[in-house]
XYZ file of C-alpha atoms in Angstrom:
498
model
C -38.453 57.473 -170.072
C -41.120 60.090 -169.355
C -43.075 61.365 -172.361
C -44.849 63.940 -170.233
C -43.487 66.209 -167.553
C -44.186 64.882 -164.053
C -43.997 67.491 -161.303
C -43.699 64.888 -158.532
C -40.448 63.560 -160.020
C -38.925 67.038 -160.065
C -40.032 67.726 -156.479
C -38.382 64.513 -155.323
C -35.096 65.620 -156.905
C -35.401 69.068 -155.319
C -35.504 67.417 -151.891
C -32.090 65.807 -152.493
C -29.808 66.633 -149.554
C -26.923 67.498 -151.901
C -28.949 70.354 -153.418
C -30.090 71.991 -150.190
C -27.027 74.230 -149.887
C -27.681 75.803 -153.306
C -29.799 78.822 -154.177
C -33.331 77.940 -155.254
C -32.812 78.590 -158.983
C -29.642 76.476 -158.871
C -31.547 73.642 -157.166
C -34.189 73.685 -159.906
C -31.539 73.824 -162.648
C -29.512 70.965 -161.130
C -32.635 68.830 -160.582
C -33.816 69.278 -164.170
C -30.309 68.629 -165.474
C -30.135 65.360 -163.516
C -33.519 64.237 -164.855
C -32.337 64.898 -168.410
C -28.995 63.125 -167.945
C -30.656 60.118 -166.295
C -33.001 59.737 -169.243
C -36.130 60.475 -167.210
C -36.961 63.505 -169.357
C -36.898 62.417 -172.998
C -35.213 64.335 -175.849
C -37.726 66.719 -177.399
C -39.983 66.721 -174.322
C -41.718 70.065 -173.822
C -41.109 71.595 -170.398
C -43.773 73.585 -168.537
C -43.867 77.330 -169.117
C -41.914 79.256 -166.496
C -45.079 80.811 -165.081
C -46.810 77.428 -164.786
C -43.832 75.673 -163.175
C -43.235 78.580 -160.796
C -46.856 78.421 -159.618
C -46.679 74.640 -159.169
C -43.474 74.884 -157.126
C -44.608 77.944 -155.182
C -41.654 80.083 -156.256
C -41.158 83.335 -158.155
C -41.265 83.139 -161.944
C -37.794 84.740 -162.171
C -36.413 81.802 -160.168
C -37.593 79.295 -162.787
C -36.552 81.615 -165.618
C -32.976 81.782 -164.248
C -32.881 77.988 -164.081
C -34.092 77.672 -167.696
C -31.589 80.292 -168.885
C -28.653 78.312 -167.478
C -29.998 75.022 -168.874
C -30.268 76.703 -172.269
C -26.731 78.131 -172.051
C -25.330 74.708 -171.160
C -27.153 73.078 -174.074
C -29.578 70.907 -172.106
C -32.703 72.602 -173.444
C -33.698 74.653 -176.482
C -36.083 77.589 -176.310
C -38.323 78.420 -179.239
C -40.011 81.775 -179.339
C -43.774 81.428 -179.260
C -43.542 77.673 -178.679
C -41.779 76.986 -175.390
C -38.794 75.139 -173.925
C -37.807 71.592 -174.929
C -35.224 69.009 -173.871
C -32.440 69.144 -176.456
C -32.864 66.498 -179.167
C -29.078 65.981 -179.407
C -28.975 64.451 -175.943
C -29.958 60.937 -176.922
C -29.738 57.745 -174.907
C -26.150 57.066 -175.963
C -25.025 60.486 -174.737
C -26.872 60.385 -171.431
C -24.996 57.312 -170.321
C -28.142 55.286 -169.744
C -26.913 52.054 -171.281
C -26.477 49.042 -169.040
C -23.107 48.342 -170.604
C -21.677 51.630 -169.296
C -23.215 51.157 -165.861
C -21.862 47.613 -165.666
C -18.399 48.867 -166.641
C -18.580 51.561 -163.946
C -19.542 48.978 -161.302
C -16.771 46.660 -162.480
C -14.237 49.489 -162.261
C -15.367 50.516 -158.766
C -15.102 46.908 -157.527
C -11.624 46.358 -158.964
C -8.688 45.757 -156.652
C -7.160 48.900 -155.065
C -4.750 50.562 -157.472
C -5.985 48.586 -160.477
C -6.379 51.792 -162.512
C -2.915 53.138 -161.677
C 0.320 52.836 -163.618
C 3.014 50.476 -162.331
C 4.738 53.494 -160.801
C 1.463 54.624 -159.242
C 0.813 51.220 -157.649
C 4.345 51.235 -156.222
C 3.761 54.644 -154.596
C 0.371 53.527 -153.248
C 1.962 50.431 -151.682
C 4.788 52.489 -150.141
C 2.516 54.348 -147.743
C 4.073 57.720 -148.546
C 5.889 60.029 -146.107
C 3.861 61.020 -143.058
C 6.028 63.707 -141.364
C 6.349 65.768 -143.335
C 7.953 86.827 -163.228
C 8.769 89.821 -164.184
C 5.742 91.566 -165.934
C 6.251 91.702 -169.705
C 4.031 93.056 -172.435
C 1.557 90.414 -173.666
C 2.552 87.824 -171.013
C -0.087 85.080 -170.983
C -1.978 83.911 -167.905
C -0.653 86.727 -165.711
C -3.325 88.340 -163.501
C -3.547 91.962 -162.412
C -1.791 91.999 -159.034
C -1.883 95.752 -158.419
C -5.587 95.524 -157.571
C -5.244 92.663 -155.100
C -6.620 93.549 -151.609
C -3.330 93.073 -149.757
C -4.681 94.859 -146.672
C -7.438 92.253 -146.309
C -4.977 89.415 -146.885
C -2.550 90.800 -144.281
C -5.348 91.183 -141.709
C -6.527 87.607 -142.220
C -2.979 86.297 -142.001
C -2.492 88.078 -138.675
C -5.707 86.470 -137.440
C -4.435 83.045 -138.469
C -1.143 83.583 -136.635
C -3.005 84.721 -133.530
C -5.529 81.854 -133.560
C -3.214 78.989 -134.494
C 0.032 80.308 -133.006
C 3.056 78.038 -133.384
C 1.068 75.117 -134.812
C 1.146 76.757 -138.261
C 4.946 76.580 -138.144
C 4.909 72.780 -138.056
C 4.377 70.184 -140.766
C 0.903 70.112 -142.284
C -1.336 67.500 -143.833
C 0.033 66.472 -147.266
C -3.535 66.512 -148.604
C -4.084 70.096 -147.437
C -5.738 71.784 -144.475
C -9.292 70.656 -143.864
C -10.658 74.210 -143.770
C -9.195 75.054 -147.182
C -10.382 71.777 -148.718
C -13.885 72.531 -147.437
C -13.746 76.059 -148.883
C -12.536 74.767 -152.267
C -15.211 72.047 -152.430
C -17.956 74.529 -151.527
C -16.749 77.000 -154.145
C -16.500 74.406 -156.916
C -19.918 72.908 -156.179
C -21.611 76.315 -156.164
C -19.714 78.140 -158.886
C -18.365 75.481 -161.247
C -21.133 72.880 -161.138
C -18.768 70.314 -159.619
C -19.773 67.333 -157.512
C -17.127 66.837 -154.873
C -16.478 66.540 -151.151
C -13.537 67.974 -149.142
C -11.959 64.510 -148.836
C -11.540 64.435 -152.639
C -9.538 67.689 -152.726
C -5.729 67.677 -152.794
C -4.029 71.056 -152.216
C -0.849 71.519 -154.271
C 1.723 74.180 -155.113
C 0.707 74.538 -158.773
C -0.990 73.035 -161.818
C 2.432 71.878 -162.965
C 2.802 69.824 -159.814
C -0.631 68.320 -160.510
C 0.447 67.429 -164.043
C 3.661 65.899 -162.734
C 1.669 63.711 -160.342
C -0.655 62.634 -163.155
C 2.324 61.724 -165.308
C 3.951 59.736 -162.501
C 0.891 57.868 -161.274
C -1.211 57.299 -164.384
C 1.251 56.813 -167.266
C 4.092 54.302 -167.395
C 7.410 55.112 -169.084
C 7.116 54.833 -172.847
C 3.312 54.528 -172.744
C 0.995 56.954 -174.588
C -1.179 59.786 -173.296
C -3.631 61.816 -175.361
C -3.329 65.624 -175.448
C -5.235 68.333 -177.279
C -3.563 69.661 -180.423
C -2.796 72.526 -180.232
C -2.548 72.471 -176.473
C -0.901 73.702 -173.305
C 2.877 73.562 -173.713
C 3.449 72.989 -169.986
C 1.276 69.874 -169.994
C 3.073 68.405 -172.979
C 6.473 69.025 -171.380
C 5.353 67.514 -168.087
C 4.347 64.260 -169.754
C 7.355 64.192 -172.057
C 9.647 64.701 -169.064
C 8.003 61.687 -167.455
C 8.970 59.748 -170.621
C 5.382 59.317 -171.750
C 4.549 59.206 -175.451
C 2.350 62.196 -176.306
C -0.365 61.402 -178.863
C -2.026 64.583 -180.251
C -5.812 64.750 -180.701
C -6.971 67.635 -182.886
C -9.401 70.287 -181.695
C -11.890 72.357 -183.675
C -14.360 75.147 -182.897
C -16.256 72.806 -180.538
C -13.193 71.642 -178.585
C -11.412 68.290 -178.643
C -12.709 65.967 -181.363
C -14.328 63.063 -179.556
C -14.626 61.115 -182.803
C -10.829 60.950 -182.845
C -10.836 59.684 -179.256
C -13.079 56.806 -180.300
C -10.839 56.140 -183.296
C -7.620 56.157 -181.236
C -5.811 52.819 -181.111
C -2.676 53.931 -179.287
C -3.638 52.200 -176.040
C -3.510 55.449 -174.028
C -5.259 55.381 -170.642
C -5.536 59.174 -170.147
C -6.540 62.290 -172.026
C -5.642 65.858 -171.003
C -8.264 68.482 -171.898
C -9.088 72.145 -171.251
C -12.857 72.013 -171.921
C -14.052 75.315 -170.469
C -11.566 77.448 -172.399
C -9.395 75.409 -174.738
C -5.768 76.492 -174.667
C -4.886 78.258 -176.901
C -7.885 78.466 -179.282
C -10.405 79.611 -176.661
C -13.040 77.086 -177.828
C -15.564 75.775 -175.296
C -16.236 72.040 -175.392
C -19.913 71.571 -176.268
C -22.265 69.711 -173.948
C -22.664 66.912 -176.478
C -18.907 66.351 -176.606
C -18.595 66.610 -172.820
C -21.034 63.749 -172.460
C -19.293 61.797 -175.217
C -15.958 62.339 -173.444
C -17.374 61.111 -170.125
C -18.987 58.041 -171.657
C -15.840 57.235 -173.673
C -13.826 57.267 -170.437
C -16.409 55.130 -168.603
C -16.741 52.555 -171.377
C -13.004 52.242 -172.022
C -11.788 52.605 -168.428
C -9.839 55.812 -169.244
C -8.972 58.832 -167.102
C -9.923 62.399 -168.087
C -7.572 65.107 -166.784
C -9.632 68.318 -166.825
C -7.550 71.491 -166.507
C -9.974 74.293 -165.578
C -7.222 76.891 -165.499
C -9.127 80.192 -166.015
C -12.836 79.409 -166.301
C -13.632 82.051 -163.657
C -13.030 84.676 -166.337
C -15.912 84.079 -168.724
C -17.358 87.280 -170.143
C -20.526 86.136 -171.959
C -23.028 84.740 -169.446
C -22.088 82.137 -166.858
C -19.263 79.638 -167.387
C -20.265 76.181 -168.568
C -20.372 73.569 -165.800
C -17.177 71.536 -165.498
C -16.871 68.002 -166.862
C -16.191 66.636 -163.368
C -19.665 67.671 -162.211
C -21.290 65.734 -165.057
C -19.152 62.623 -164.606
C -21.104 60.196 -162.433
C -18.597 57.456 -163.231
C -15.723 59.135 -161.320
C -13.290 59.032 -164.231
C -12.334 62.750 -164.140
C -9.398 64.394 -162.356
C -10.091 68.127 -162.010
C -7.212 70.643 -161.868
C -7.529 74.226 -160.618
C -5.199 77.060 -159.646
C -5.203 80.242 -157.579
C -2.238 81.672 -159.489
C -4.532 83.200 -162.118
C -7.426 84.233 -159.888
C -5.312 85.761 -157.091
C -1.554 86.107 -157.642
C 1.146 83.761 -158.995
C 3.410 84.288 -155.999
C 0.885 82.407 -153.861
C 2.015 79.145 -155.521
C -1.134 77.227 -154.786
C -3.331 74.952 -156.854
C -5.483 71.899 -156.241
C -6.948 68.723 -157.673
C -10.333 67.070 -157.204
C -9.764 63.339 -157.478
C -11.900 60.236 -157.879
C -11.926 58.639 -154.424
C -9.948 55.605 -155.528
C -7.014 57.863 -156.457
C -6.901 60.159 -153.407
C -4.598 58.034 -151.248
C -2.046 57.344 -153.995
C -1.872 60.995 -155.071
C -1.548 62.163 -151.453
C 1.299 59.730 -150.808
C 3.032 60.883 -153.990
C 2.630 64.528 -153.017
C 4.099 63.814 -149.561
C 7.247 62.600 -151.297
C 7.630 65.735 -153.402
C 7.453 68.674 -150.996
C 5.436 67.418 -148.041
C 2.725 70.046 -147.965
C 1.786 73.597 -148.883
C 2.664 76.196 -146.184
C -0.043 76.114 -143.519
C -0.110 79.879 -142.978
C -0.997 80.471 -146.636
C -3.585 77.686 -146.682
C -5.406 78.907 -143.585
C -5.290 82.526 -144.746
C -6.734 81.554 -148.131
C -9.442 79.479 -146.424
C -10.609 82.545 -144.485
C -10.307 84.704 -147.574
C -12.758 82.349 -149.292
C -15.051 81.765 -146.305
C -15.511 85.512 -145.720
C -16.535 86.129 -149.338
C -13.405 88.039 -150.375
C -12.431 85.478 -153.012
C -15.737 85.652 -154.892
C -15.743 89.448 -154.648
C -12.212 89.668 -156.053
C -12.993 87.277 -158.917
C -16.099 89.314 -159.832
C -14.083 92.534 -159.834
C -11.309 90.997 -161.945
C -13.834 89.484 -164.378
C -15.221 92.958 -165.038
C -11.731 94.468 -165.318
C -10.439 91.786 -167.697
C -13.521 91.971 -169.913
C -12.800 95.666 -170.401
C -9.129 95.029 -171.094
C -9.965 92.334 -173.618
C -12.116 94.822 -175.533
C -9.313 97.402 -175.415
C -6.790 94.843 -176.674
C -9.034 93.754 -179.543
C -9.566 97.379 -180.582
C -5.810 98.024 -180.432
C -5.030 94.949 -182.549
C -7.554 96.028 -185.167
C -6.269 99.601 -185.214
C -2.533 98.914 -185.292
C -2.131 95.355 -186.628
C -5.264 94.617 -188.641
C -3.151 94.144 -191.764
C -0.868 91.645 -189.976
C -3.083 89.335 -187.911
C -6.674 88.299 -187.344
C -7.594 88.238 -183.663
C -9.809 85.299 -182.622
C -12.094 86.717 -179.940
C -12.510 84.158 -177.136
C -15.512 84.092 -174.778
C -13.199 84.511 -171.815
C -9.706 83.858 -170.538
C -6.631 86.029 -170.150
C -5.159 85.936 -173.669
C -6.138 86.322 -177.327
C -4.935 84.008 -180.127
C -3.906 85.961 -183.239
C -3.415 84.233 -186.603
C -0.914 85.787 -189.020
C -2.081 86.745 -192.494
C -0.527 85.078 -195.491
C 2.960 86.354 -196.216
C 3.856 86.998 -192.579
C 6.307 84.715 -190.754
C 5.841 83.886 -187.085
C 9.553 83.407 -186.552
C 10.428 86.726 -188.190
C 7.743 88.764 -186.412
C 8.814 87.346 -183.045
C 12.423 88.283 -183.825
C 11.455 91.798 -184.938
C 9.339 92.310 -181.818
C 12.152 91.122 -179.550
C 14.478 93.714 -181.083
C 12.015 96.368 -179.880
C 11.796 94.873 -176.397
C 8.471 93.082 -176.920
C 8.219 89.349 -176.312
C 5.601 87.540 -178.412
C 4.514 84.031 -177.375
C 4.195 82.084 -180.633
C 1.316 79.775 -181.545
C 3.306 77.184 -183.504
C 5.084 75.798 -180.422
C 1.683 74.733 -179.059
C 1.215 72.194 -181.863
C 2.505 68.651 -181.699
C 4.041 68.008 -185.095
C 3.518 70.425 -187.969
C 1.730 73.635 -186.986
C -1.395 74.368 -188.992
C -1.540 78.000 -187.882
C 1.158 80.576 -187.264
C 0.644 83.547 -185.033
C 0.861 84.793 -181.470
C -0.927 84.405 -178.154
C -1.278 87.865 -176.625
C -1.999 88.282 -172.923
C -3.756 91.412 -171.700
C -4.941 90.804 -168.136
C -1.931 92.370 -166.387
C -1.853 95.491 -168.610
C -3.670 98.784 -168.156
C -5.302 100.497 -171.147
C -2.284 102.801 -171.448
C 0.155 99.878 -171.289
C -1.793 97.976 -173.964
C -1.778 100.957 -176.311
C 1.929 101.658 -175.709
C 2.986 98.034 -176.264
C 0.823 97.734 -179.379
C 2.304 100.885 -180.902
C 5.818 99.624 -180.192
C 5.010 96.272 -181.786
C 3.428 97.845 -184.866
C 6.460 100.090 -185.304
C 8.838 97.091 -185.024
C 6.922 95.135 -187.679
C 7.101 97.957 -190.200
C 10.728 97.037 -190.878
C 9.855 93.877 -192.839
């Protein structure tokens, strides 16, 4: 472990072929991050000043500064005014995954017989070989994007191009794993924007996150066996696993995300945990770097799977989103779930998974048995939409729009309902959790709101067992400022009749 900063080591990492596609500040940030995670840069080590490192590398000072800023935001370094930048002390040897025991376990897992990590049902599907041929907008609806601003003219033009270039071939059966061009576009996007570490052959294109959850339930959890879920957590995930006859074991969350100490204490025998680390649903908490590393190492040591649902991380309003768990997981124990329903439009019905390589074949076979493949026309149109830069441009525009709408919603809650609920301001996302003040009943307020034509998604249903908090989860992304104000006035009026 280096006790002094060695420029040659950093330069060797910068020459890594996997980093060459990134912008220069991203290459420096990724290289330093890797040195910290590998234990080469010790906790507490002082890093060179930005001016000094920039001169040594022959780059602009702003380039190094941008790299340091992201490392600081992600929790890898601390910056002390008048003193400098240091590797975070909290990232000790146990968190970095440097122990031989973890590495030996990872090697053992990778050398295991094919399908050894699957459920009995999953191994059966893997052995089968698969099949080869083959909302109405409501006030405060959660997870519903603004569709009125979608560039339909661009989408229509690209779809016409696809029909012209591919002709009748797009009318035939497609690859169950997804079109190669779309898988390449997704992998490129995730590596650049979400800090992932994946290749196109690890991507599986699906119809939705729910389909991804169904596949996880079928292939990773046997009937009657346990699976760990955040508490409170995403209702759809819980129902998917319960429908598959799995036993849901709740793991509490706090302001720092899922409690990894409870994971270590779990004795249920569960082989999987479902998490929403970038924006915990519904609390909005972001899983800290320390806990991300603990989660990864727990999975590697115990031979567990981590199901990471990154459902709306594109919409982060304070700085850049934190890098996904999958990108930090060098042990390949993380299954990454993403969706286009929230970034583009729900009618697209398209999501995806990034899978550890040992699971790709089994999941693809299972998908082929469900619905064969996602429509080729939509896949190829989306691929061009991403390749031409329209996807990133749309996400940036929506991020700005939603940030403004979140502020409007928070102001409206304070003005009209400050005596009823406390709004918990999240760093991003498409909805706001609101906790009812003492003396107010969730069941009664939902009933009163419904009588006025306003549907309130309750918080209590998101808890497994007894709910510790009562309140609502209010969506705002699909509502204009006028619609937010109108709906809030209607709700406040309905609640006056206590």
